[in-house]
XYZ file of C-alpha atoms in Angstrom:
79
model
C 0.000 0.000 0.000
C 0.856 3.641 -0.128
C 1.806 5.366 3.106
C 1.783 9.094 2.355
C 4.690 11.102 3.663
C 2.347 13.950 4.494
C -1.220 15.073 4.696
C -2.582 16.036 1.286
C -6.137 16.830 2.391
C -5.520 20.548 1.876
C -4.954 19.932 -1.817
C -8.326 18.229 -2.197
C -10.003 21.633 -2.117
C -7.217 23.633 -3.743
C -8.450 25.466 -6.857
C -5.013 26.522 -8.141
C -3.209 24.545 -10.883
C -1.250 21.553 -9.623
C 1.530 19.576 -11.333
C 2.415 16.093 -10.117
C 5.505 14.336 -11.439
C 6.151 10.656 -10.828
C 8.040 7.746 -12.272
C 6.841 4.234 -12.989
C 9.581 2.878 -10.710
C 8.776 5.208 -7.789
C 8.834 3.216 -4.541
C 7.643 6.154 -2.438
C 4.613 7.107 -4.513
C 3.425 4.300 -6.778
C 1.603 5.473 -9.896
C -1.769 3.913 -8.941
C -1.672 5.717 -5.584
C -0.741 8.976 -7.290
C -3.597 8.625 -9.773
C -6.029 7.995 -6.901
C -4.732 10.997 -4.959
C -4.797 13.313 -7.975
C -8.224 12.038 -9.007
C -9.642 13.268 -5.690
C -8.416 16.806 -6.364
C -10.239 19.492 -8.291
C -9.093 20.724 -11.675
C -6.817 22.050 -12.827
C -4.481 19.167 -12.118
C -1.739 17.699 -14.258
C -0.305 14.284 -13.432
C 2.784 13.366 -15.469
C 4.325 9.890 -15.298
C 7.751 9.139 -16.760
C 8.498 5.556 -17.749
C 11.444 3.730 -16.171
C 12.008 6.498 -13.632
C 12.414 6.346 -9.870
C 11.308 8.801 -7.205
C 14.393 10.949 -7.694
C 14.289 11.013 -11.521
C 17.920 9.871 -11.630
C 19.210 10.305 -15.167
C 15.893 11.758 -16.314
C 16.320 15.326 -15.133
C 16.234 16.766 -18.644
C 13.031 14.828 -19.362
C 11.339 16.836 -16.625
C 11.883 20.117 -18.464
C 9.172 19.671 -21.119
C 6.236 18.849 -18.801
C 7.273 21.553 -16.353
C 7.630 24.156 -19.116
C 4.266 23.139 -20.592
C 2.589 23.407 -17.191
C 4.088 26.835 -16.513
C 3.152 28.078 -19.979
C -0.415 26.861 -19.492
C -0.913 28.502 -16.126
C 0.727 31.713 -17.280
C -1.691 31.915 -20.220
C -4.718 31.300 -17.994
C -6.944 34.298 -17.256
């Protein structure tokens, strides 16, 4: 099971845009648990999952740039 490292209840009512980054090999936040957590939150929310990546994105740091840039561009363009 997933034992959260914190209390995320405050995010369940948070109306601001949220970006969640995870890897398919994440031992701290498995993808199914992340999807369940994010699914309980209001839009806008953006879950991004990178294949073959652990919790620390070792060796995948540059792959994080595109989803982060896209998220920031999207929220900057929002009214």
